[in-house]
Short mmCIF file of C-alpha atoms in Angstrom, two decimals:
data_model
loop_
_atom_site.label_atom_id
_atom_site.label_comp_id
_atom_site.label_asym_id
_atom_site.label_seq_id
_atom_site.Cartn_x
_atom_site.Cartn_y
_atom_site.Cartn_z
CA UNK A 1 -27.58 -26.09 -8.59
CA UNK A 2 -31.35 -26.50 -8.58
CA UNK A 3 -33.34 -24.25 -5.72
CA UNK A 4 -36.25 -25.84 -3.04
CA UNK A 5 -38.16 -22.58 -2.49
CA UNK A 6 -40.18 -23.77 1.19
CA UNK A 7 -43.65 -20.82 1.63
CA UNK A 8 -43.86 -21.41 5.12
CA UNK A 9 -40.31 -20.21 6.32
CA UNK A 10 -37.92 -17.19 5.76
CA UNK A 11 -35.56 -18.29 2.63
CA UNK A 12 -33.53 -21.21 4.27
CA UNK A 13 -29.78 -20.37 4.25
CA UNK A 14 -28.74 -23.17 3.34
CA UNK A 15 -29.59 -23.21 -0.45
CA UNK A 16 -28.96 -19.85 -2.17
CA UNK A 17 -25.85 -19.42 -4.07
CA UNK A 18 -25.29 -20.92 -7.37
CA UNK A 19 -21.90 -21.39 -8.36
CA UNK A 20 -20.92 -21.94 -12.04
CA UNK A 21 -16.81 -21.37 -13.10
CA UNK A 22 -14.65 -19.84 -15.76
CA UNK A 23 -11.34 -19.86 -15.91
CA UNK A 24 -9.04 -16.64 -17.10
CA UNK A 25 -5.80 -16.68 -19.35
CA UNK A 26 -3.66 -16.81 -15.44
CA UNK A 27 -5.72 -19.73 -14.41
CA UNK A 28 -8.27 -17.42 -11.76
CA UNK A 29 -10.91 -19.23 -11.39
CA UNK A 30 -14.13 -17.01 -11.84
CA UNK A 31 -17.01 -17.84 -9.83
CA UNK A 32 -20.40 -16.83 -10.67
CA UNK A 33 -22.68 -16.65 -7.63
CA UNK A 34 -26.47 -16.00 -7.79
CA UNK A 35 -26.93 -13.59 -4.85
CA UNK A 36 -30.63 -14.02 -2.92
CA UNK A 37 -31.79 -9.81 -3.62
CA UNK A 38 -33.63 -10.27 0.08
CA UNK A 39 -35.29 -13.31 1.92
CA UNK A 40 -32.96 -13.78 4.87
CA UNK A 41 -30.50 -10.36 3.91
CA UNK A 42 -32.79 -8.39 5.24
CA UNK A 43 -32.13 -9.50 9.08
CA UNK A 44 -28.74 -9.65 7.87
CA UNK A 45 -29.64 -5.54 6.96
CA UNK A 46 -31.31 -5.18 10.07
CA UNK A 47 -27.89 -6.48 11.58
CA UNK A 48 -25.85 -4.32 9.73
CA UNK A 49 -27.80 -1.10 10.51
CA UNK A 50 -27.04 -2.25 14.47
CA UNK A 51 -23.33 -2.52 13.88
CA UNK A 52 -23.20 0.90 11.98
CA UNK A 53 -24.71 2.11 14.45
CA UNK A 54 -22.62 1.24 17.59
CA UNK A 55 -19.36 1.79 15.53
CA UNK A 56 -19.29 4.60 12.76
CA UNK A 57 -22.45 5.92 14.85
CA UNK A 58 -20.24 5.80 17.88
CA UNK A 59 -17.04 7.18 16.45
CA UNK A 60 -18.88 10.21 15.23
CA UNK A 61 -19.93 11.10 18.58
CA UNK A 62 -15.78 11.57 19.58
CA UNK A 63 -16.41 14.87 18.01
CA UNK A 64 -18.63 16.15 21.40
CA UNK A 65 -15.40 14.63 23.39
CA UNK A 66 -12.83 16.46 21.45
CA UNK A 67 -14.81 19.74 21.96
CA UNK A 68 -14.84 18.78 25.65
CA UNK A 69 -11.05 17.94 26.32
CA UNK A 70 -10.08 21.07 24.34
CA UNK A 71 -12.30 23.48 26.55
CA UNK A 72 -11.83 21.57 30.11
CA UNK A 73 -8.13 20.43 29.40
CA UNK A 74 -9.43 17.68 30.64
CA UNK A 75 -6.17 15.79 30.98
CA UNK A 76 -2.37 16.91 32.36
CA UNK A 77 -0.50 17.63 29.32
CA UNK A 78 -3.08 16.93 26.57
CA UNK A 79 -2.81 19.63 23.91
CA UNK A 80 -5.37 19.75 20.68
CA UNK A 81 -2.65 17.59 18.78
CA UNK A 82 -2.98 14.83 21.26
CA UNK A 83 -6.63 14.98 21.32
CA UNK A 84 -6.69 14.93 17.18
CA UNK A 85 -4.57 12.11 17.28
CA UNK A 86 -6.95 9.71 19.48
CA UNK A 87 -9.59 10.48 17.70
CA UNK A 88 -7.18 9.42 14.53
CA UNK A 89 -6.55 6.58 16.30
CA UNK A 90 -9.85 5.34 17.21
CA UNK A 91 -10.93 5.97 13.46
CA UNK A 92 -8.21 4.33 11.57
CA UNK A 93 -5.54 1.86 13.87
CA UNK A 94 -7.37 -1.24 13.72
CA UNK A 95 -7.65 -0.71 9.51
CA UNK A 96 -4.50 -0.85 9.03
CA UNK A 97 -4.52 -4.56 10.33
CA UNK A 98 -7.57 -5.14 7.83
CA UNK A 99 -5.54 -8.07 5.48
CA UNK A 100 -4.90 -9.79 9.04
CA UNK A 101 -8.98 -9.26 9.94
CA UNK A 102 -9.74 -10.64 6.76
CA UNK A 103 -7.42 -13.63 6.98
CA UNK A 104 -8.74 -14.80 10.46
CA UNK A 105 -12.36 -14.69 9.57
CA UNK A 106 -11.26 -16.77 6.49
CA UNK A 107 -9.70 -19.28 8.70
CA UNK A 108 -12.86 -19.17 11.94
CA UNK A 109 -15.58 -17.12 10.69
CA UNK A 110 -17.07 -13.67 10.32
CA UNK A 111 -19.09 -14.17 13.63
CA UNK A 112 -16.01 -14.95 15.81
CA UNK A 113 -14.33 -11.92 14.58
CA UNK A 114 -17.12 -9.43 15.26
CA UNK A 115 -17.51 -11.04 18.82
CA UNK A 116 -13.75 -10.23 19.21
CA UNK A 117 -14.76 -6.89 17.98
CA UNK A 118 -17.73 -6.17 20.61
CA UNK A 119 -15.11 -7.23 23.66
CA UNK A 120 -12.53 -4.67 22.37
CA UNK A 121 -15.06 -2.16 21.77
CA UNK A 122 -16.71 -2.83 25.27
CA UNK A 123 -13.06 -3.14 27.44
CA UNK A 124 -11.98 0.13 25.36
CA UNK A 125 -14.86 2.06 26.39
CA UNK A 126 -14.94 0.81 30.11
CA UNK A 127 -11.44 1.44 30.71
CA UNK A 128 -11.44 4.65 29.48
CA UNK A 129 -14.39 5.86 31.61
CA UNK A 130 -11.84 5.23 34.45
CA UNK A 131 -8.58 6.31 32.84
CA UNK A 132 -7.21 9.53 34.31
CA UNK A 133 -3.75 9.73 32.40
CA UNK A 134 -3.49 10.95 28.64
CA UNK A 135 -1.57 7.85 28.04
CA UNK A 136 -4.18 5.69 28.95
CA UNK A 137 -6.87 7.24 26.89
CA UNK A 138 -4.58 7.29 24.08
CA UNK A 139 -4.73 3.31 24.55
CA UNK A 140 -8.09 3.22 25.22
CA UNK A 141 -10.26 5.51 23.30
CA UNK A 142 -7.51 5.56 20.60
CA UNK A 143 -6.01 2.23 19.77
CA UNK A 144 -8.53 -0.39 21.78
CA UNK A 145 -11.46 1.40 20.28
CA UNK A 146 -10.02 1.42 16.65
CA UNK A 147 -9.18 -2.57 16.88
CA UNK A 148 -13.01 -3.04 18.18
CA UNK A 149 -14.12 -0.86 15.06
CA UNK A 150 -12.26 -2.52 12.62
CA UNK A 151 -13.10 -6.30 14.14
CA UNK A 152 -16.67 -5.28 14.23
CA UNK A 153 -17.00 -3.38 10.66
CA UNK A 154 -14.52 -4.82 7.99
CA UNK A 155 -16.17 -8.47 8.62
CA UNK A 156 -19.50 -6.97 8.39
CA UNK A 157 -19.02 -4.92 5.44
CA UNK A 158 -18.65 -8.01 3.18
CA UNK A 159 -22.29 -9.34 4.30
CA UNK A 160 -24.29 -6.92 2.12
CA UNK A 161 -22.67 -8.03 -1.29
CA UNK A 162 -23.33 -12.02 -0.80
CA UNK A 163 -27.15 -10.96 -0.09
CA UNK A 164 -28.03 -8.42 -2.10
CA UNK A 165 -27.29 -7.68 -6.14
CA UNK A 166 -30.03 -5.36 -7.75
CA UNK A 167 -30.46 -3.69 -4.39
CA UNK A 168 -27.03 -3.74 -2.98
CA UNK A 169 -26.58 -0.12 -2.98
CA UNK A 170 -29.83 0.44 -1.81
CA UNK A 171 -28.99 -2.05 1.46
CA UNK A 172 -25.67 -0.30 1.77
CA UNK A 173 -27.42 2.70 1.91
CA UNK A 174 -30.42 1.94 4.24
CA UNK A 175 -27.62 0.12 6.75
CA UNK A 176 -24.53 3.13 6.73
CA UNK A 177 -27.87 5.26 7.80
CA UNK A 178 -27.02 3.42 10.56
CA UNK A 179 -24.56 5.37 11.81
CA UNK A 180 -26.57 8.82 11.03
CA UNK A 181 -28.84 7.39 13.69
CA UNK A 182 -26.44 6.91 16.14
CA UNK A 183 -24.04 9.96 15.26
CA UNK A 184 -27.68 11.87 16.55
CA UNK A 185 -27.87 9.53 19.68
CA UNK A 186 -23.96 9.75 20.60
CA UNK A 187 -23.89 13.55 19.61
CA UNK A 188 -26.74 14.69 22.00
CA UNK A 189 -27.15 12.08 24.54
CA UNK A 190 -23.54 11.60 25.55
CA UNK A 191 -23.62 15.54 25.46
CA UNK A 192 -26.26 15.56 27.65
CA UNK A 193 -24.84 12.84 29.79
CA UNK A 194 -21.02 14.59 30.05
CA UNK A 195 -22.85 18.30 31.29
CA UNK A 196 -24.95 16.76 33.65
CA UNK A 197 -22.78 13.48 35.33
CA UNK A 198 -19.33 13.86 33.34
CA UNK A 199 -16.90 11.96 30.79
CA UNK A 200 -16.98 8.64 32.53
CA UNK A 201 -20.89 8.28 33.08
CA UNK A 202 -20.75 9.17 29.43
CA UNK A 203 -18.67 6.76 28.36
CA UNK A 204 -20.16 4.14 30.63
CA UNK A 205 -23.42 4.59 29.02
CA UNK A 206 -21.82 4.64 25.20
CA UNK A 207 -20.57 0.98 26.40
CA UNK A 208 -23.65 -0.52 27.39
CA UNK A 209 -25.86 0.75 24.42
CA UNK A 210 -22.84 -0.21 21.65
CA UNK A 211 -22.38 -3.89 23.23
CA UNK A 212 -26.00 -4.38 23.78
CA UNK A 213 -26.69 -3.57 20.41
CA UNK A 214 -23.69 -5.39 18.67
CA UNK A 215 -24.88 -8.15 20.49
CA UNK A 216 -27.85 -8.14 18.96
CA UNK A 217 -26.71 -7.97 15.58
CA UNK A 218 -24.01 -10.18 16.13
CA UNK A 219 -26.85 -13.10 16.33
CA UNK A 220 -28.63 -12.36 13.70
CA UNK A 221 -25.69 -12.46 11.59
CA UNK A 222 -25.67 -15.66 9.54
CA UNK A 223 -22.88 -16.73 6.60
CA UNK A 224 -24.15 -20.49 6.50
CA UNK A 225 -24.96 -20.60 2.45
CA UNK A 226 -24.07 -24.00 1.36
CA UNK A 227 -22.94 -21.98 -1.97
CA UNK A 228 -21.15 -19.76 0.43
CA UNK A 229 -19.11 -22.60 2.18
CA UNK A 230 -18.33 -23.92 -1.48
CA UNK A 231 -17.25 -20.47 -2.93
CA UNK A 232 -15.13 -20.67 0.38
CA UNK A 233 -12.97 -24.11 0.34
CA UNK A 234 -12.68 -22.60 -3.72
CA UNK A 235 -11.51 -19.78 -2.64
CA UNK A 236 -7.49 -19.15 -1.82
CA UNK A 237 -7.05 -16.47 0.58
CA UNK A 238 -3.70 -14.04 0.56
CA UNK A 239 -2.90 -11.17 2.56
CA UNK A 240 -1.69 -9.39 -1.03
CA UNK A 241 -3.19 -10.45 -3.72
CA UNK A 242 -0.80 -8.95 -6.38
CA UNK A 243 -3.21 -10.41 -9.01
CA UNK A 244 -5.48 -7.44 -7.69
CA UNK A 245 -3.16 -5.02 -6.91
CA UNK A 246 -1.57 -4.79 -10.87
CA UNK A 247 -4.67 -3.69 -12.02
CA UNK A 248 -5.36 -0.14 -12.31
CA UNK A 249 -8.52 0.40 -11.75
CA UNK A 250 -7.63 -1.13 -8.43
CA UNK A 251 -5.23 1.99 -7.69
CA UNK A 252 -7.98 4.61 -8.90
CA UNK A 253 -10.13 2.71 -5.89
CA UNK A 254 -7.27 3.41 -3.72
CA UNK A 255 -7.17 7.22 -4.74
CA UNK A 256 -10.74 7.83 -4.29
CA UNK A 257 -10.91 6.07 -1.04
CA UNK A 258 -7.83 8.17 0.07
CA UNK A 259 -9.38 11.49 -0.62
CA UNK A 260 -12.32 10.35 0.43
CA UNK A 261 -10.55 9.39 4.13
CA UNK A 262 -9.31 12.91 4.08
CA UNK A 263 -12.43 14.78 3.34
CA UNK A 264 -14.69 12.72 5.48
CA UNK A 265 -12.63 12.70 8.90
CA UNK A 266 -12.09 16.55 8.63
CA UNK A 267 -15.49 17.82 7.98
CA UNK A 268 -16.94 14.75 10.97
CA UNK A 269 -14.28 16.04 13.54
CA UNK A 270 -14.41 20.00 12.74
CA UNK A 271 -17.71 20.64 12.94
CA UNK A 272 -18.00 20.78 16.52
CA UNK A 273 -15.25 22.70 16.89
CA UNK A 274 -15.85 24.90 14.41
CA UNK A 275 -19.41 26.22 15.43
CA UNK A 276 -17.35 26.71 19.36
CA UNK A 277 -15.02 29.13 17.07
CA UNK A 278 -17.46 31.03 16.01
CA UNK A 279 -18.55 32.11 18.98
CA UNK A 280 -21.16 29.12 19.97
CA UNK A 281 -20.94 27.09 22.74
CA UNK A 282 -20.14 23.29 23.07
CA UNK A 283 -23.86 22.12 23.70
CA UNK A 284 -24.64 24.39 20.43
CA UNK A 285 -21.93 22.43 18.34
CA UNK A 286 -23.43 19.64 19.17
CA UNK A 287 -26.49 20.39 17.24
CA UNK A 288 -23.71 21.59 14.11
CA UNK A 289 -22.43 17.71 14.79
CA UNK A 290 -26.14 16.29 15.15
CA UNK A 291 -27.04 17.85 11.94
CA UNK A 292 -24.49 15.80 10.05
CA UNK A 293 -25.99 12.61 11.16
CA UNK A 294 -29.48 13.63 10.80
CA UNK A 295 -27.93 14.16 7.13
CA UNK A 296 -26.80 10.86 7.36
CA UNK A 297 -29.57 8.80 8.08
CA UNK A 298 -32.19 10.74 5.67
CA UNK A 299 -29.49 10.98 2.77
CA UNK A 300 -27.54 7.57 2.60
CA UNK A 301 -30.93 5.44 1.79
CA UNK A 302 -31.64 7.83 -0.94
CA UNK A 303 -28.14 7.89 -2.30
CA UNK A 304 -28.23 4.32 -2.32
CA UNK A 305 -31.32 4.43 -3.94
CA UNK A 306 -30.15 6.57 -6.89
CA UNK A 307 -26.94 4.29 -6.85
CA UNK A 308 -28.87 1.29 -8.19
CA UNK A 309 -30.36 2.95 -10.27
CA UNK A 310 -28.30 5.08 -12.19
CA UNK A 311 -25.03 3.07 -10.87
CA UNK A 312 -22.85 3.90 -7.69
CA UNK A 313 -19.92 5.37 -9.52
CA UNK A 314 -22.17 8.04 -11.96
CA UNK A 315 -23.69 9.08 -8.42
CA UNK A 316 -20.76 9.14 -6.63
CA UNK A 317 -18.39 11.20 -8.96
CA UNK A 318 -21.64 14.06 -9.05
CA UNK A 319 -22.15 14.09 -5.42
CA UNK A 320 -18.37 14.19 -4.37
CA UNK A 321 -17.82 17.13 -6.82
CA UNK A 322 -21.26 18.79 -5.26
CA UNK A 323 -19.24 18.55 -1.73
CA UNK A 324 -16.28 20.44 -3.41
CA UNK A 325 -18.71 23.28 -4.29
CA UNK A 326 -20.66 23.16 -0.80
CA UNK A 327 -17.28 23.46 1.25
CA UNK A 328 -15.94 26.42 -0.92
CA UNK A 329 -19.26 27.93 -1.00
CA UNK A 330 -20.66 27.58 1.87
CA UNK A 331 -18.62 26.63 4.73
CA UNK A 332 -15.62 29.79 3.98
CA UNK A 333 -18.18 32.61 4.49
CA UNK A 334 -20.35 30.76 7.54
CA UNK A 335 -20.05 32.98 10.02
CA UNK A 336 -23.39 32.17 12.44
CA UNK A 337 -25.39 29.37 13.79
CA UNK A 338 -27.71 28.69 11.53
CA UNK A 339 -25.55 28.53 8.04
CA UNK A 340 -23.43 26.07 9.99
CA UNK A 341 -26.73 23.88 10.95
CA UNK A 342 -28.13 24.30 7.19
CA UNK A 343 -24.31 23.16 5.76
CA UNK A 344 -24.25 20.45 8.56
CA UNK A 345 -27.52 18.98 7.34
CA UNK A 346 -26.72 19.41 3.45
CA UNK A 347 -23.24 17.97 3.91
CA UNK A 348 -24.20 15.32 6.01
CA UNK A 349 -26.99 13.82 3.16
CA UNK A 350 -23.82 13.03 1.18
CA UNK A 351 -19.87 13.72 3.04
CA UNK A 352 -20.49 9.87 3.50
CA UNK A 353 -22.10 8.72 -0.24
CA UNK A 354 -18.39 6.47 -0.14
CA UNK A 355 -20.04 4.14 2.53
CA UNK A 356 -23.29 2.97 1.04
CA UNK A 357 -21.44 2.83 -2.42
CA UNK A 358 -18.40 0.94 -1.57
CA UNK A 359 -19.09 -2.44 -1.78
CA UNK A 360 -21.20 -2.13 -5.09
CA UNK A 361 -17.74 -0.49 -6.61
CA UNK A 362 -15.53 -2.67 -5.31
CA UNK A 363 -17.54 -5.93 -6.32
CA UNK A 364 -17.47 -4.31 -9.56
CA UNK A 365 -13.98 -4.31 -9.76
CA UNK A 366 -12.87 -7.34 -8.67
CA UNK A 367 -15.87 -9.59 -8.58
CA UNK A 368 -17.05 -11.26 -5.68
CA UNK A 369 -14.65 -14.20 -5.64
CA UNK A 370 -12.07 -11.16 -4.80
CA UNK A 371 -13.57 -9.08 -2.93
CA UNK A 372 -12.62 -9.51 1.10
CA UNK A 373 -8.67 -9.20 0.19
CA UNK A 374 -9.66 -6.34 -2.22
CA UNK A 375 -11.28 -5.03 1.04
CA UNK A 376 -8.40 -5.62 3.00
CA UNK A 377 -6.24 -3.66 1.25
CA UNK A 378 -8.48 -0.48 0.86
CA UNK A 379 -8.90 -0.11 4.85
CA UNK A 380 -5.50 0.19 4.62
CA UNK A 381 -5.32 2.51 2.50
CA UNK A 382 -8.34 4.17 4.38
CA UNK A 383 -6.59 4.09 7.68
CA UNK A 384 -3.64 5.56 6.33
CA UNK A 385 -5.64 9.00 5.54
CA UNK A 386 -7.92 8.97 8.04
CA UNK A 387 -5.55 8.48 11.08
CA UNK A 388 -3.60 12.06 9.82
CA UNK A 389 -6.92 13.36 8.92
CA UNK A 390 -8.23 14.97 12.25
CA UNK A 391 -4.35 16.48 13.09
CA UNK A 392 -4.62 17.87 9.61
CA UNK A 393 -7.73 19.56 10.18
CA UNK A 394 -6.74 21.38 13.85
CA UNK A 395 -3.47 21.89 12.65
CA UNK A 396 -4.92 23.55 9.37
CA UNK A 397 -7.01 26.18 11.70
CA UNK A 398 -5.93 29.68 11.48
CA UNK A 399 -6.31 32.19 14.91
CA UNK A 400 -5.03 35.11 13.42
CA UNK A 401 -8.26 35.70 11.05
CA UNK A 402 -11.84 37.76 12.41
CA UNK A 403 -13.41 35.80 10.06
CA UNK A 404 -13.55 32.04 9.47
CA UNK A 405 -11.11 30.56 11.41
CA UNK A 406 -11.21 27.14 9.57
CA UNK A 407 -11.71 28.44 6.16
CA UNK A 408 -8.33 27.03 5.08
CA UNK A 409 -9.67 23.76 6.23
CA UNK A 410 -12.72 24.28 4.36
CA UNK A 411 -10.44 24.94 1.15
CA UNK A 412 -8.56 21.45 1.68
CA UNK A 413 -11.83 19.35 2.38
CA UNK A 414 -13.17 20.56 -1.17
CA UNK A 415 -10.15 19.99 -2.73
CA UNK A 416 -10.43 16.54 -0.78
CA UNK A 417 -13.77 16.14 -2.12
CA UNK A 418 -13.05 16.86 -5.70
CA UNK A 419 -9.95 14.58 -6.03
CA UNK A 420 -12.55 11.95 -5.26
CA UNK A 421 -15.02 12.98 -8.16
CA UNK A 422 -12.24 12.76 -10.20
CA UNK A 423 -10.61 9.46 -9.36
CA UNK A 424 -14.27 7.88 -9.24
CA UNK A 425 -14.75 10.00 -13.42
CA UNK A 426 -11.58 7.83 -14.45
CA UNK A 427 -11.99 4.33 -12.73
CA UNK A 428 -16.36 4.81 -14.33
CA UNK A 429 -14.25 5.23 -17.09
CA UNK A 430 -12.51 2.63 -17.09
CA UNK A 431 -15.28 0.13 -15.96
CA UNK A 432 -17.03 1.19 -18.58
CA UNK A 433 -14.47 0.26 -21.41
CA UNK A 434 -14.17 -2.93 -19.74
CA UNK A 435 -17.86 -3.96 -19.23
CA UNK A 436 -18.02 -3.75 -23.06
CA UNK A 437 -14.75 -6.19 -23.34
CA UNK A 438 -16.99 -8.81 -20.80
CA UNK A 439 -20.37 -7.95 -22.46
CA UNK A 440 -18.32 -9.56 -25.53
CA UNK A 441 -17.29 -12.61 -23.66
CA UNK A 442 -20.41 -13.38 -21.72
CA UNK A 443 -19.37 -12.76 -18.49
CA UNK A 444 -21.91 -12.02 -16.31
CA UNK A 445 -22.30 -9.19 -13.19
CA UNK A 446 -19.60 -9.70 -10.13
CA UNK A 447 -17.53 -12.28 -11.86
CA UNK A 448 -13.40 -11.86 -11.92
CA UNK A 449 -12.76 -9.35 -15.05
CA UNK A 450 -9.39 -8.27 -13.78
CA UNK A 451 -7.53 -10.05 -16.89
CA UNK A 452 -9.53 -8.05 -19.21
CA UNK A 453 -7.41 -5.73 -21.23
CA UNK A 454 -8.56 -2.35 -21.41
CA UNK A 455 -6.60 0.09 -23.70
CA UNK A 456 -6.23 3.81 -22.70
CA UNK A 457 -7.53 4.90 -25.51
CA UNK A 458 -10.55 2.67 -25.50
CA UNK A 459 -10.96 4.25 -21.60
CA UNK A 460 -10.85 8.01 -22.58
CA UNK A 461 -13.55 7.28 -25.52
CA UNK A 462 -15.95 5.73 -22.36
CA UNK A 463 -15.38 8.91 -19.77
CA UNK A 464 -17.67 10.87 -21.41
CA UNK A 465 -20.22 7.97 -22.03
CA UNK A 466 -23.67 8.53 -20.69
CA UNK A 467 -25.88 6.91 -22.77
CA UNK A 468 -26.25 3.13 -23.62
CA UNK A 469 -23.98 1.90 -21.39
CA UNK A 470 -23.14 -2.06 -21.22
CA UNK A 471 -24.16 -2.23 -17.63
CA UNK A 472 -25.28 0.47 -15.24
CA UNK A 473 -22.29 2.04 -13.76
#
C-alpha cells in the first residue's frame, strides 16, 4: 500500500497501516501492519493520559474513602470486609465481562463503548453521592463504577499498540502516568473536599472532573485507519480464542498478570490504612496514598522509557523482583511517617511497571492481529485477583502485634511481587527461543507466531540469554 505524506496537516488517518499476509500451518492468517510511531497517536496519547486519569486515577483515590468509612462507620452495618469488597468491586467487576467489551466494540466501535463507559462512570458516582444504605453503595461505587472502568479502559488500552511500535512502551508509559496524576488529585482533593463538605460533595466533584475529562478524550479518540478498517473485516472475532489460549506462553501472561493483580491492589488499598495504624491520622495517610501516585506519574514514563529500550519483559522481571525486596525490606520494619512516605514514593515509581508494559508484551505474544481477545481474556484473569485482593489485604492485618500491624501483608505483597518476576523470567524465556524460530522464517515484529514450536529445552538455553538477542525483549 503506497503512503501520500500531506506537510500541511497532522498525519491524515486515513492512510497509515500497511497490511501484507502470511498464512500459518492452521490456516491463521498473519497480518503485518506498519504502525505510524506518532503523527496523529500522540492526541490519541494525550487521550489516553485523560482516560487514565479519570479511571485508574480515580479508583486509586477509593483508598481516602475506605480510610473514611472504616473510622466514621459511615454506613449501618458496614464492617471493613464490606468496605474491602466495594473497593474489589469497583476495581475488578466490569473485567470480568472484558471478552463481552471486546466483542461489542468489534461489532460498533471503540468510541461507542467508552461513551457507554463515561455514563456508567458518571450515574455510578452521582448515585452514590446520594446513597445512604450499604447496599446501594455496594451497587454504586462497587459494581456501576467497575462496569464504567472497564467500558472506559479495556477499549482504550488497545489504542496505543495500532499507533505506536518503537515507542509503544514509552506511550504506555507517559499515558498510565496518567493515573499517578490523578491518584495525587483524587487522594488530596477529595480528602480535602470529604473534611471540609463530606462524602457526597466529594463524590459529586469526582463526577464532574472524571466525565468532563473522559469527554474530552473520548473526542479525540480516533480508530478511522483505512488499514485499520481492513485488518478489521480480516479479522474474525471470538470470545475464546482457543488458538491463543493452547499456547503457553499465553498462560505465563496469565500468571504474571495474576500476581501482579494481587500485589498491586494490596499495596494501592493498604497504604492509607496502614499509615492510620501506625498511629497517623487519615489526612496524614493521604499523603502515604499521594506518594504512590506522585511515584506513578514520575516513574511510569521512565519505565517505559527503559522498556523500549532494553525490552518490557527484561525491565519488568528486574523491577517486579526489586518490589519483592522493597516490601520485605522496607515496609515490615516501617514504623513512622516518613519511612512510609519514602516507601510510598519508591514503590509507587514501579508497583504499577505491569501497566505501561502490558500491551508491548502482549503484542509480543500474540501479534497484533490477536491482540483485543488476548486482552479480553487477561482482564479476566486480572479481575479475578484483584476483586479478592483488597479483602485479602484487611483480612491479612494482624491487631495483636506492637509493631507492624500489616507486616504479614507486607510478606504476601513481596511474595506477590516476586511470583511476577518469575513468571515474566520464563515467558522472556520463552519469547526469546521463539524470536530466533521467526528470525529464521522472516517474520517480522507483531505478526501471529503462536504456531511456532518452541522446545523446552531450546527455552531453558534462552533464560539466561542477555546478550545478542534476536529482538529486544
Amino acid at each position: 500500500m503506497s503512503e501520500e505524506r500531506h506537510e500541511d496537516h497532522h498525519m491524515d488517518v486515513e492512510n497509515k497501516l500497511n497490511l501484507n499476509s502470511k498464512d500459518d500451518i492452521n490456516g491463521n492468517t498473519s497480518i503485518s501492519i506498519e504502525v505510524p510511531d506518532g503523527g496523529y497517536g500522540w492526541f490519541i496519547l494525550l487521550a489516553f493520559i485523560l482516560y487514565n486519569f479519570s479511571t485508574w486515577g480515580a479508583n486509586s483515590g477509593y483508598a481516602i474513602y475506605l480510610a473514611h468509612y472504616l473510622e466514621n462507620n459511615t454506613f449501618a452495618g458496614g464492617s471493613k470486609l464490606d468496605y474491602a469488597s466495594i473497593g474489589g468491586l469497583a476495581f475488578s467487576c466490569g473485567l470480568f465481562f472484558a471478552p463481552v467489551i471486546t466483542w461489542l466494540y468489534h461489532i460498533f466501535s471503540i468510541q461507542f463503548i467508552i461513551g457507554l463507559g463515561i455514563l456508567f462512570q458518571g450515574a455510578a458516582l452521582l448515585l452514590a453521592a446520594f446513597s445512604v444504605t450499604l447496599w446501594e453503595i455496594y451497587l454504586t461505587q462497587g459494581v456501576l463504577i467497575g462496569f464504567g472502568l472497564a467500558f472506559i479502559f479495556i477499549p482504550s488500552v488497545t489504542l496505543i499498540p495500532l499507533w505506536f511500535r518503537n515507542k509503544r512502551s514509552l506511550a504506555s508509559g507517559i499515558g498510565t502516568a496518567g493515573s499517578g496524576l490523578g491518584g495525587i488529585v483524587f487522594n488530596l482533593g477529595m480528602q480535602s473536599i470529604l473534611q471540609k463538605r463530606g462524602v457526597k460533595w466529594a463524590l459529586i466533584a469526582q463526577c464532574i472532573i472524571c466525565t468532563s475529562l473522559s469527554t474530552i478524550a473520548l473526542m479525540l479518540t480516533r480508530t478511522t485507519h483505512q488499514g485499520l478498517r481492513q485488518h478489521k473485516r480480516s479479522y474474525k472475532f471470538e470470545l475464546l480464542d482457543y488458538y491463543v489460549l493452547s499456547n503457553f506462553a499465553v498462560w505465563l501472561l496469565f500468571g504474571f498478570v495474576s500476581f501482579a493483580m494481587l500485589g498491586y491492589v494490596v499495596l494501592l488499598y493498604s497504604l492509607s490504612d496502614f499509615t492510620v495504624s501506625l498511629g497517623y491520622t487519615s489526612k496524614q495517610g493521604s499523603y502515604v496514598s499521594c506518594m504512590v501516585s506522585v511515584g506513578s506519574l514520575l516513574g511510569r514514563p521512565i519505565v517505559g522509557h527503559i522498556a523500549d529500550k532494553y525490552g518490557p519483559l527484561t525491565v519488568g522481571m528486574i523491577l517486579h523482583l526489586v518490589m519483592a525486596i522493597l516490601c520485605w525490606a522496607m515496609w515490615i520494619p516501617c514504623k513512622n511517617l516518613a519511612t512510609a512516605i519514602a516507601f510510598g514514593l519508591l514503590v509507587g515509581s514501579i508497583m504499577g511497571t505491569i501497566w505501561p508494559t502490558i500491551a508491548s508484551i502482549v503484542t509480543r505474544i500474540v501479534g497484533l492481529q490477536k491482540l483485543p481477545g488476548t486482552f479480553g481474556s487477561t482482564w479476566i484473569f486480572m479481575a479475578a485477583f484483584a476483586l479478592v485482593a483488597p479483602i485479602i489485604g484487611l483480612e491479612l492485618r494482624s491487631t495483636d502485634t506492637n509493631g507492624n500491624d500489616y507486616y504479614r501483608t507486607a510478606i504476601f505483597v513481596g511474595f506477590a511481587y516476586f511470583g511476577v518476576s518469575l513468571c515474566q523470567w520464563l515467558l522472556r524465556g520463552f519469547i526469546i527461543a521463539r524470536d530466533e524460530i521467526a528470525v529464521r522464517e522472516a517474520y517480522s515484529a507483531d505478526q501471529n507466531e503462536l504456531h511456532l514450536n518452541v522446545k523446552l529445552s531450546h527455552m531453558s538455553k534462552c533464560l539466561f540469554r542477555y546478550k545478542q538477542l534476536p529482538r529486544r525483549v
